[in-house]
Amino acid sequence: VDLLRSGTEDGKSYAVAVIGDLAQDVPTRAVIVKEGALPLLVDLLRSGTQRDKTNAAYAIGWLAQYAPTRALILSELALAPLVKMLRSNMDGGKSYAAFALAWLSEDLSARTLIVETGVMPPLVALLRTGTDDGKSNATLTISRLAQDAPTRTLIVKEGALTLLAKMLRTGNEDDKMNATRAMLWIAHDEPHRARILDADALPSLIALLSPSRASDLG
C-alpha cells in the first residue's frame, strides 16, 4: 500500500495489480481496507493510466464483496469514475467497472445511487456489444439492479430483454442463471410479462426447468 501511495508510476501500476489479486482472498480484503488502500485505488480510477484504471476497478470489485467496504467505496465517490469507465472504449475497463458495480449493487442504498448516475444505457450497451466477460458482468449487474421496481422499467425501456434472452441461449451457466434472475425480477411487474414473451425468452426458460438446473436458481 505504501508503494501505491508514494511509489513511482511503474511502482503504483505493479502495486494496484498485486492488490487486485490479493483482494480475491476473503481474509485479505479487510486488511487492504484497513491499510488505507481504498482512497488510493479510487484516485487511480480517476486519474491513472488505462491499465491502472482497469486494475483499480478490478480491485474495487473484489473489495466490494466485503460488505462493510461498500459504504466506504461510495463515500470515496467511486461511482462516477466507474460509470465513466463503463462509457469508455476500454474493453477490460468496462468489464471490470460492471464487475465492481455488480457487487456494490448488493446494497439497496448503493443500487439507488448507481441508477441515478445514468448507468443503464452504457450497461445495456456493454451487454449488447461487449466482450464475453463484459456481457457476463453486465448481466450480473442488471440481475441485481432489477430487484427494484423503478429500475426494472428502465431495463426494459433500454431494450435489455432481448439481450438477456440471448444470454439465456448462448451464455455460460453463470450467465444463464443471472439472466434468469433478471427475468424473474422483471416478471414481478405485470406490464413487463408480455415483453418477456416477445423477447422469445420462454423456450430458454423452460429448458432451465430440468431438476439439476432449477436447483441452481435457489
PDB file of C-alpha atoms in Angstrom:
ATOM      1  CA  VAL A   1       0.000   0.000   0.000  1.00  0.00           C
ATOM      2  CA  ASP A   2       2.923   2.355   0.673  1.00  0.00           C
ATOM      3  CA  LEU A   3       4.068   1.735  -2.898  1.00  0.00           C
ATOM      4  CA  LEU A   4       0.578   2.600  -4.124  1.00  0.00           C
ATOM      5  CA  ARG A   5       0.692   5.784  -2.044  1.00  0.00           C
ATOM      6  CA  SER A   6       4.146   7.155  -2.820  1.00  0.00           C
ATOM      7  CA  GLY A   7       5.854   4.948  -5.390  1.00  0.00           C
ATOM      8  CA  THR A   8       6.854   5.741  -8.930  1.00  0.00           C
ATOM      9  CA  GLU A   9       4.267   5.469 -11.698  1.00  0.00           C
ATOM     10  CA  ASP A  10       5.533   1.972 -12.513  1.00  0.00           C
ATOM     11  CA  GLY A  11       5.542   1.093  -8.837  1.00  0.00           C
ATOM     12  CA  LYS A  12       1.927   2.163  -8.454  1.00  0.00           C
ATOM     13  CA  SER A  13       0.984   0.132 -11.515  1.00  0.00           C
ATOM     14  CA  TYR A  14       2.547  -3.004 -10.070  1.00  0.00           C
ATOM     15  CA  ALA A  15       1.011  -2.334  -6.655  1.00  0.00           C
ATOM     16  CA  VAL A  16      -2.561  -1.945  -7.913  1.00  0.00           C
ATOM     17  CA  ALA A  17      -2.253  -5.145  -9.953  1.00  0.00           C
ATOM     18  CA  VAL A  18      -0.996  -7.097  -6.928  1.00  0.00           C
ATOM     19  CA  ILE A  19      -3.684  -5.637  -4.653  1.00  0.00           C
ATOM     20  CA  GLY A  20      -6.348  -6.760  -7.115  1.00  0.00           C
ATOM     21  CA  ASP A  21      -5.036 -10.317  -6.962  1.00  0.00           C
ATOM     22  CA  LEU A  22      -4.693 -10.259  -3.163  1.00  0.00           C
ATOM     23  CA  ALA A  23      -8.252  -8.955  -2.809  1.00  0.00           C
ATOM     24  CA  GLN A  24      -9.574 -12.234  -4.187  1.00  0.00           C
ATOM     25  CA  ASP A  25      -8.860 -13.784  -0.775  1.00  0.00           C
ATOM     26  CA  VAL A  26     -11.644 -13.053   1.707  1.00  0.00           C
ATOM     27  CA  PRO A  27      -9.492 -12.501   4.842  1.00  0.00           C
ATOM     28  CA  THR A  28      -7.180 -10.132   2.962  1.00  0.00           C
ATOM     29  CA  ARG A  29      -9.910  -7.697   1.944  1.00  0.00           C
ATOM     30  CA  ALA A  30     -10.323  -6.246   5.418  1.00  0.00           C
ATOM     31  CA  VAL A  31      -6.548  -5.864   5.718  1.00  0.00           C
ATOM     32  CA  ILE A  32      -6.323  -3.980   2.412  1.00  0.00           C
ATOM     33  CA  VAL A  33      -9.045  -1.583   3.526  1.00  0.00           C
ATOM     34  CA  LYS A  34      -7.507  -1.146   6.987  1.00  0.00           C
ATOM     35  CA  GLU A  35      -4.170  -0.208   5.405  1.00  0.00           C
ATOM     36  CA  GLY A  36      -5.836   2.688   3.608  1.00  0.00           C
ATOM     37  CA  ALA A  37      -5.737   1.357   0.053  1.00  0.00           C
ATOM     38  CA  LEU A  38      -9.279   2.306  -0.901  1.00  0.00           C
ATOM     39  CA  PRO A  39      -8.888   6.083  -1.469  1.00  0.00           C
ATOM     40  CA  LEU A  40      -5.668   5.385  -3.375  1.00  0.00           C
ATOM     41  CA  LEU A  41      -7.477   2.935  -5.645  1.00  0.00           C
ATOM     42  CA  VAL A  42     -10.217   5.491  -6.296  1.00  0.00           C
ATOM     43  CA  ASP A  43      -7.563   8.109  -7.129  1.00  0.00           C
ATOM     44  CA  LEU A  44      -6.119   5.742  -9.740  1.00  0.00           C
ATOM     45  CA  LEU A  45      -9.631   5.088 -11.019  1.00  0.00           C
ATOM     46  CA  ARG A  46      -9.951   8.817 -11.685  1.00  0.00           C
ATOM     47  CA  SER A  47      -6.500   9.746 -12.950  1.00  0.00           C
ATOM     48  CA  GLY A  48      -4.387   6.670 -13.641  1.00  0.00           C
ATOM     49  CA  THR A  49      -3.377   5.189 -16.963  1.00  0.00           C
ATOM     50  CA  GLN A  50      -5.879   2.988 -18.765  1.00  0.00           C
ATOM     51  CA  ARG A  51      -4.171  -0.089 -17.339  1.00  0.00           C
ATOM     52  CA  ASP A  52      -4.192   1.373 -13.819  1.00  0.00           C
ATOM     53  CA  LYS A  53      -7.860   2.339 -14.073  1.00  0.00           C
ATOM     54  CA  THR A  54      -8.723  -1.168 -15.231  1.00  0.00           C
ATOM     55  CA  ASN A  55      -6.762  -2.787 -12.399  1.00  0.00           C
ATOM     56  CA  ALA A  56      -8.225  -0.373  -9.847  1.00  0.00           C
ATOM     57  CA  ALA A  57     -11.773  -1.254 -10.942  1.00  0.00           C
ATOM     58  CA  TYR A  58     -10.864  -4.939 -10.687  1.00  0.00           C
ATOM     59  CA  ALA A  59      -9.536  -4.485  -7.141  1.00  0.00           C
ATOM     60  CA  ILE A  60     -12.565  -2.435  -6.091  1.00  0.00           C
ATOM     61  CA  GLY A  61     -14.843  -5.161  -7.444  1.00  0.00           C
ATOM     62  CA  TRP A  62     -13.224  -7.730  -5.176  1.00  0.00           C
ATOM     63  CA  LEU A  63     -13.195  -5.380  -2.187  1.00  0.00           C
ATOM     64  CA  ALA A  64     -16.906  -4.663  -2.709  1.00  0.00           C
ATOM     65  CA  GLN A  65     -17.592  -8.320  -1.976  1.00  0.00           C
ATOM     66  CA  TYR A  66     -16.640  -7.488   1.632  1.00  0.00           C
ATOM     67  CA  ALA A  67     -19.922  -5.960   2.776  1.00  0.00           C
ATOM     68  CA  PRO A  68     -18.547  -3.335   5.213  1.00  0.00           C
ATOM     69  CA  THR A  69     -16.423  -1.907   2.406  1.00  0.00           C
ATOM     70  CA  ARG A  70     -19.326  -0.944   0.156  1.00  0.00           C
ATOM     71  CA  ALA A  71     -20.251   2.162   2.122  1.00  0.00           C
ATOM     72  CA  LEU A  72     -16.590   3.202   2.169  1.00  0.00           C
ATOM     73  CA  ILE A  73     -16.354   2.804  -1.603  1.00  0.00           C
ATOM     74  CA  LEU A  74     -19.394   5.030  -2.005  1.00  0.00           C
ATOM     75  CA  SER A  75     -18.006   7.575   0.448  1.00  0.00           C
ATOM     76  CA  GLU A  76     -14.842   7.793  -1.662  1.00  0.00           C
ATOM     77  CA  LEU A  77     -17.042   8.835  -4.621  1.00  0.00           C
ATOM     78  CA  ALA A  78     -16.057   5.843  -6.723  1.00  0.00           C
ATOM     79  CA  LEU A  79     -19.366   5.618  -8.606  1.00  0.00           C
ATOM     80  CA  ALA A  80     -18.765   8.474 -11.050  1.00  0.00           C
ATOM     81  CA  PRO A  81     -15.390   7.178 -12.317  1.00  0.00           C
ATOM     82  CA  LEU A  82     -16.740   3.621 -12.527  1.00  0.00           C
ATOM     83  CA  VAL A  83     -19.668   4.738 -14.679  1.00  0.00           C
ATOM     84  CA  LYS A  84     -17.342   6.945 -16.738  1.00  0.00           C
ATOM     85  CA  MET A  85     -15.204   3.867 -17.398  1.00  0.00           C
ATOM     86  CA  LEU A  86     -18.324   1.950 -18.384  1.00  0.00           C
ATOM     87  CA  ARG A  87     -18.847   4.572 -21.102  1.00  0.00           C
ATOM     88  CA  SER A  88     -15.211   4.427 -22.278  1.00  0.00           C
ATOM     89  CA  ASN A  89     -13.647   2.476 -25.137  1.00  0.00           C
ATOM     90  CA  MET A  90     -11.610   0.287 -22.763  1.00  0.00           C
ATOM     91  CA  ASP A  91     -12.955  -3.262 -23.111  1.00  0.00           C
ATOM     92  CA  GLY A  92     -11.263  -4.552 -19.969  1.00  0.00           C
ATOM     93  CA  GLY A  93     -12.063  -1.402 -18.057  1.00  0.00           C
ATOM     94  CA  LYS A  94     -15.746  -1.563 -18.973  1.00  0.00           C
ATOM     95  CA  SER A  95     -15.959  -5.187 -17.910  1.00  0.00           C
ATOM     96  CA  TYR A  96     -14.316  -4.579 -14.531  1.00  0.00           C
ATOM     97  CA  ALA A  97     -16.366  -1.435 -13.944  1.00  0.00           C
ATOM     98  CA  ALA A  98     -19.514  -3.550 -14.380  1.00  0.00           C
ATOM     99  CA  PHE A  99     -17.947  -6.181 -12.090  1.00  0.00           C
ATOM    100  CA  ALA A 100     -17.459  -3.558  -9.355  1.00  0.00           C
ATOM    101  CA  LEU A 101     -20.948  -2.115  -9.844  1.00  0.00           C
ATOM    102  CA  ALA A 102     -22.460  -5.593  -9.603  1.00  0.00           C
ATOM    103  CA  TRP A 103     -21.062  -6.115  -6.129  1.00  0.00           C
ATOM    104  CA  LEU A 104     -21.890  -2.608  -4.982  1.00  0.00           C
ATOM    105  CA  SER A 105     -25.449  -3.369  -6.119  1.00  0.00           C
ATOM    106  CA  GLU A 106     -25.792  -5.871  -3.302  1.00  0.00           C
ATOM    107  CA  ASP A 107     -26.852  -2.923  -1.115  1.00  0.00           C
ATOM    108  CA  LEU A 108     -30.176  -1.168  -1.692  1.00  0.00           C
ATOM    109  CA  SER A 109     -28.765   2.292  -0.982  1.00  0.00           C
ATOM    110  CA  ALA A 110     -25.975   1.709  -3.467  1.00  0.00           C
ATOM    111  CA  ARG A 111     -28.401   0.479  -6.142  1.00  0.00           C
ATOM    112  CA  THR A 112     -30.347   3.711  -5.930  1.00  0.00           C
ATOM    113  CA  LEU A 113     -27.199   5.810  -6.291  1.00  0.00           C
ATOM    114  CA  ILE A 114     -25.903   3.672  -9.153  1.00  0.00           C
ATOM    115  CA  VAL A 115     -29.114   4.063 -11.152  1.00  0.00           C
ATOM    116  CA  GLU A 116     -29.108   7.819 -10.523  1.00  0.00           C
ATOM    117  CA  THR A 117     -25.731   8.075 -12.297  1.00  0.00           C
ATOM    118  CA  GLY A 118     -27.422   7.122 -15.583  1.00  0.00           C
ATOM    119  CA  VAL A 119     -25.740   3.730 -15.641  1.00  0.00           C
ATOM    120  CA  MET A 120     -28.395   1.853 -17.570  1.00  0.00           C
ATOM    121  CA  PRO A 121     -27.633   2.947 -21.194  1.00  0.00           C
ATOM    122  CA  PRO A 122     -23.895   2.105 -21.037  1.00  0.00           C
ATOM    123  CA  LEU A 123     -24.630  -1.073 -19.090  1.00  0.00           C
ATOM    124  CA  VAL A 124     -27.067  -2.299 -21.737  1.00  0.00           C
ATOM    125  CA  ALA A 125     -24.613  -1.232 -24.447  1.00  0.00           C
ATOM    126  CA  LEU A 126     -21.991  -3.450 -22.782  1.00  0.00           C
ATOM    127  CA  LEU A 127     -24.479  -6.315 -22.760  1.00  0.00           C
ATOM    128  CA  ARG A 128     -25.073  -5.718 -26.481  1.00  0.00           C
ATOM    129  CA  THR A 129     -21.537  -5.258 -27.847  1.00  0.00           C
ATOM    130  CA  GLY A 130     -19.046  -6.025 -25.089  1.00  0.00           C
ATOM    131  CA  THR A 131     -16.571  -8.844 -24.795  1.00  0.00           C
ATOM    132  CA  ASP A 132     -17.781 -12.146 -23.362  1.00  0.00           C
ATOM    133  CA  ASP A 133     -16.549 -11.108 -19.908  1.00  0.00           C
ATOM    134  CA  GLY A 134     -18.150  -7.691 -20.320  1.00  0.00           C
ATOM    135  CA  LYS A 135     -21.503  -9.243 -21.236  1.00  0.00           C
ATOM    136  CA  SER A 136     -21.253 -11.589 -18.261  1.00  0.00           C
ATOM    137  CA  ASN A 137     -20.574  -8.756 -15.826  1.00  0.00           C
ATOM    138  CA  ALA A 138     -23.311  -6.607 -17.362  1.00  0.00           C
ATOM    139  CA  THR A 139     -25.785  -9.476 -16.947  1.00  0.00           C
ATOM    140  CA  LEU A 140     -24.767  -9.902 -13.308  1.00  0.00           C
ATOM    141  CA  THR A 141     -25.174  -6.178 -12.615  1.00  0.00           C
ATOM    142  CA  ILE A 142     -28.572  -5.985 -14.322  1.00  0.00           C
ATOM    143  CA  SER A 143     -29.791  -9.036 -12.388  1.00  0.00           C
ATOM    144  CA  ARG A 144     -29.074  -7.174  -9.137  1.00  0.00           C
ATOM    145  CA  LEU A 145     -30.338  -3.762 -10.176  1.00  0.00           C
ATOM    146  CA  ALA A 146     -33.573  -5.428 -11.325  1.00  0.00           C
ATOM    147  CA  GLN A 147     -34.551  -6.030  -7.698  1.00  0.00           C
ATOM    148  CA  ASP A 148     -36.024  -2.507  -7.614  1.00  0.00           C
ATOM    149  CA  ALA A 149     -39.290  -1.832  -9.467  1.00  0.00           C
ATOM    150  CA  PRO A 150     -38.415   1.604 -10.910  1.00  0.00           C
ATOM    151  CA  THR A 151     -35.181   0.202 -12.294  1.00  0.00           C
ATOM    152  CA  ARG A 152     -36.961  -2.666 -13.985  1.00  0.00           C
ATOM    153  CA  THR A 153     -38.817  -0.163 -16.140  1.00  0.00           C
ATOM    154  CA  LEU A 154     -35.503   1.405 -17.170  1.00  0.00           C
ATOM    155  CA  ILE A 155     -34.062  -2.013 -18.009  1.00  0.00           C
ATOM    156  CA  VAL A 156     -36.999  -2.809 -20.278  1.00  0.00           C
ATOM    157  CA  LYS A 157     -37.000   0.669 -21.827  1.00  0.00           C
ATOM    158  CA  GLU A 158     -33.311   0.326 -22.778  1.00  0.00           C
ATOM    159  CA  GLY A 159     -34.039  -2.854 -24.721  1.00  0.00           C
ATOM    160  CA  ALA A 160     -32.272  -5.257 -22.375  1.00  0.00           C
ATOM    161  CA  LEU A 161     -34.863  -8.033 -22.561  1.00  0.00           C
ATOM    162  CA  THR A 162     -33.858  -9.329 -25.988  1.00  0.00           C
ATOM    163  CA  LEU A 163     -30.214  -9.253 -24.905  1.00  0.00           C
ATOM    164  CA  LEU A 164     -30.962 -11.124 -21.683  1.00  0.00           C
ATOM    165  CA  ALA A 165     -32.935 -13.665 -23.726  1.00  0.00           C
ATOM    166  CA  LYS A 166     -29.880 -14.110 -25.937  1.00  0.00           C
ATOM    167  CA  MET A 167     -27.729 -14.718 -22.849  1.00  0.00           C
ATOM    168  CA  LEU A 168     -30.207 -17.427 -21.848  1.00  0.00           C
ATOM    169  CA  ARG A 169     -29.497 -19.143 -25.157  1.00  0.00           C
ATOM    170  CA  THR A 170     -25.790 -18.555 -25.646  1.00  0.00           C
ATOM    171  CA  GLY A 171     -24.205 -17.617 -22.327  1.00  0.00           C
ATOM    172  CA  ASN A 172     -22.309 -19.828 -19.944  1.00  0.00           C
ATOM    173  CA  GLU A 173     -24.035 -21.394 -16.939  1.00  0.00           C
ATOM    174  CA  ASP A 174     -23.496 -18.332 -14.723  1.00  0.00           C
ATOM    175  CA  ASP A 175     -24.792 -16.052 -17.468  1.00  0.00           C
ATOM    176  CA  LYS A 176     -27.926 -18.148 -17.843  1.00  0.00           C
ATOM    177  CA  MET A 177     -28.576 -18.111 -14.103  1.00  0.00           C
ATOM    178  CA  ASN A 178     -28.046 -14.348 -13.881  1.00  0.00           C
ATOM    179  CA  ALA A 179     -30.215 -13.675 -16.933  1.00  0.00           C
ATOM    180  CA  THR A 180     -32.919 -15.872 -15.395  1.00  0.00           C
ATOM    181  CA  ARG A 181     -32.746 -13.958 -12.120  1.00  0.00           C
ATOM    182  CA  ALA A 182     -33.099 -10.703 -14.027  1.00  0.00           C
ATOM    183  CA  MET A 183     -36.133 -12.078 -15.879  1.00  0.00           C
ATOM    184  CA  LEU A 184     -37.577 -13.282 -12.571  1.00  0.00           C
ATOM    185  CA  TRP A 185     -37.435  -9.796 -11.076  1.00  0.00           C
ATOM    186  CA  ILE A 186     -38.717  -8.133 -14.252  1.00  0.00           C
ATOM    187  CA  ALA A 187     -41.644 -10.574 -14.390  1.00  0.00           C
ATOM    188  CA  HIS A 188     -42.794  -9.284 -10.991  1.00  0.00           C
ATOM    189  CA  ASP A 189     -44.356  -6.381 -12.903  1.00  0.00           C
ATOM    190  CA  GLU A 190     -47.393  -7.390 -14.943  1.00  0.00           C
ATOM    191  CA  PRO A 191     -46.792  -4.868 -17.784  1.00  0.00           C
ATOM    192  CA  HIS A 192     -43.380  -6.417 -18.500  1.00  0.00           C
ATOM    193  CA  ARG A 193     -44.513 -10.035 -18.788  1.00  0.00           C
ATOM    194  CA  ALA A 194     -45.694  -9.748 -22.391  1.00  0.00           C
ATOM    195  CA  ARG A 195     -42.373  -8.100 -23.266  1.00  0.00           C
ATOM    196  CA  ILE A 196     -40.525 -11.130 -21.897  1.00  0.00           C
ATOM    197  CA  LEU A 197     -42.597 -13.367 -24.172  1.00  0.00           C
ATOM    198  CA  ASP A 198     -41.967 -11.030 -27.104  1.00  0.00           C
ATOM    199  CA  ALA A 199     -38.227 -11.362 -26.456  1.00  0.00           C
ATOM    200  CA  ASP A 200     -38.585 -15.124 -27.063  1.00  0.00           C
ATOM    201  CA  ALA A 201     -37.237 -15.928 -23.618  1.00  0.00           C
ATOM    202  CA  LEU A 202     -39.774 -18.628 -22.761  1.00  0.00           C
ATOM    203  CA  PRO A 203     -38.183 -21.595 -24.607  1.00  0.00           C
ATOM    204  CA  SER A 204     -34.850 -20.979 -22.901  1.00  0.00           C
ATOM    205  CA  LEU A 205     -36.524 -20.531 -19.514  1.00  0.00           C
ATOM    206  CA  ILE A 206     -38.365 -23.817 -19.969  1.00  0.00           C
ATOM    207  CA  ALA A 207     -35.081 -25.518 -20.848  1.00  0.00           C
ATOM    208  CA  LEU A 208     -33.793 -24.476 -17.431  1.00  0.00           C
ATOM    209  CA  LEU A 209     -36.558 -26.443 -15.699  1.00  0.00           C
ATOM    210  CA  SER A 210     -34.543 -29.654 -15.600  1.00  0.00           C
ATOM    211  CA  PRO A 211     -34.030 -30.648 -11.931  1.00  0.00           C
ATOM    212  CA  SER A 212     -30.285 -30.023 -11.949  1.00  0.00           C
ATOM    213  CA  ARG A 213     -30.605 -26.509 -13.390  1.00  0.00           C
ATOM    214  CA  ALA A 214     -33.681 -25.460 -11.452  1.00  0.00           C
ATOM    215  CA  SER A 215     -31.864 -26.187  -8.195  1.00  0.00           C
ATOM    216  CA  ASP A 216     -29.135 -23.714  -9.189  1.00  0.00           C
ATOM    217  CA  LEU A 217     -31.600 -20.844  -9.089  1.00  0.00           C
ATOM    218  CA  GLY A 218     -32.002 -21.160  -5.300  1.00  0.00           C
TER     219      GLY A 218
END
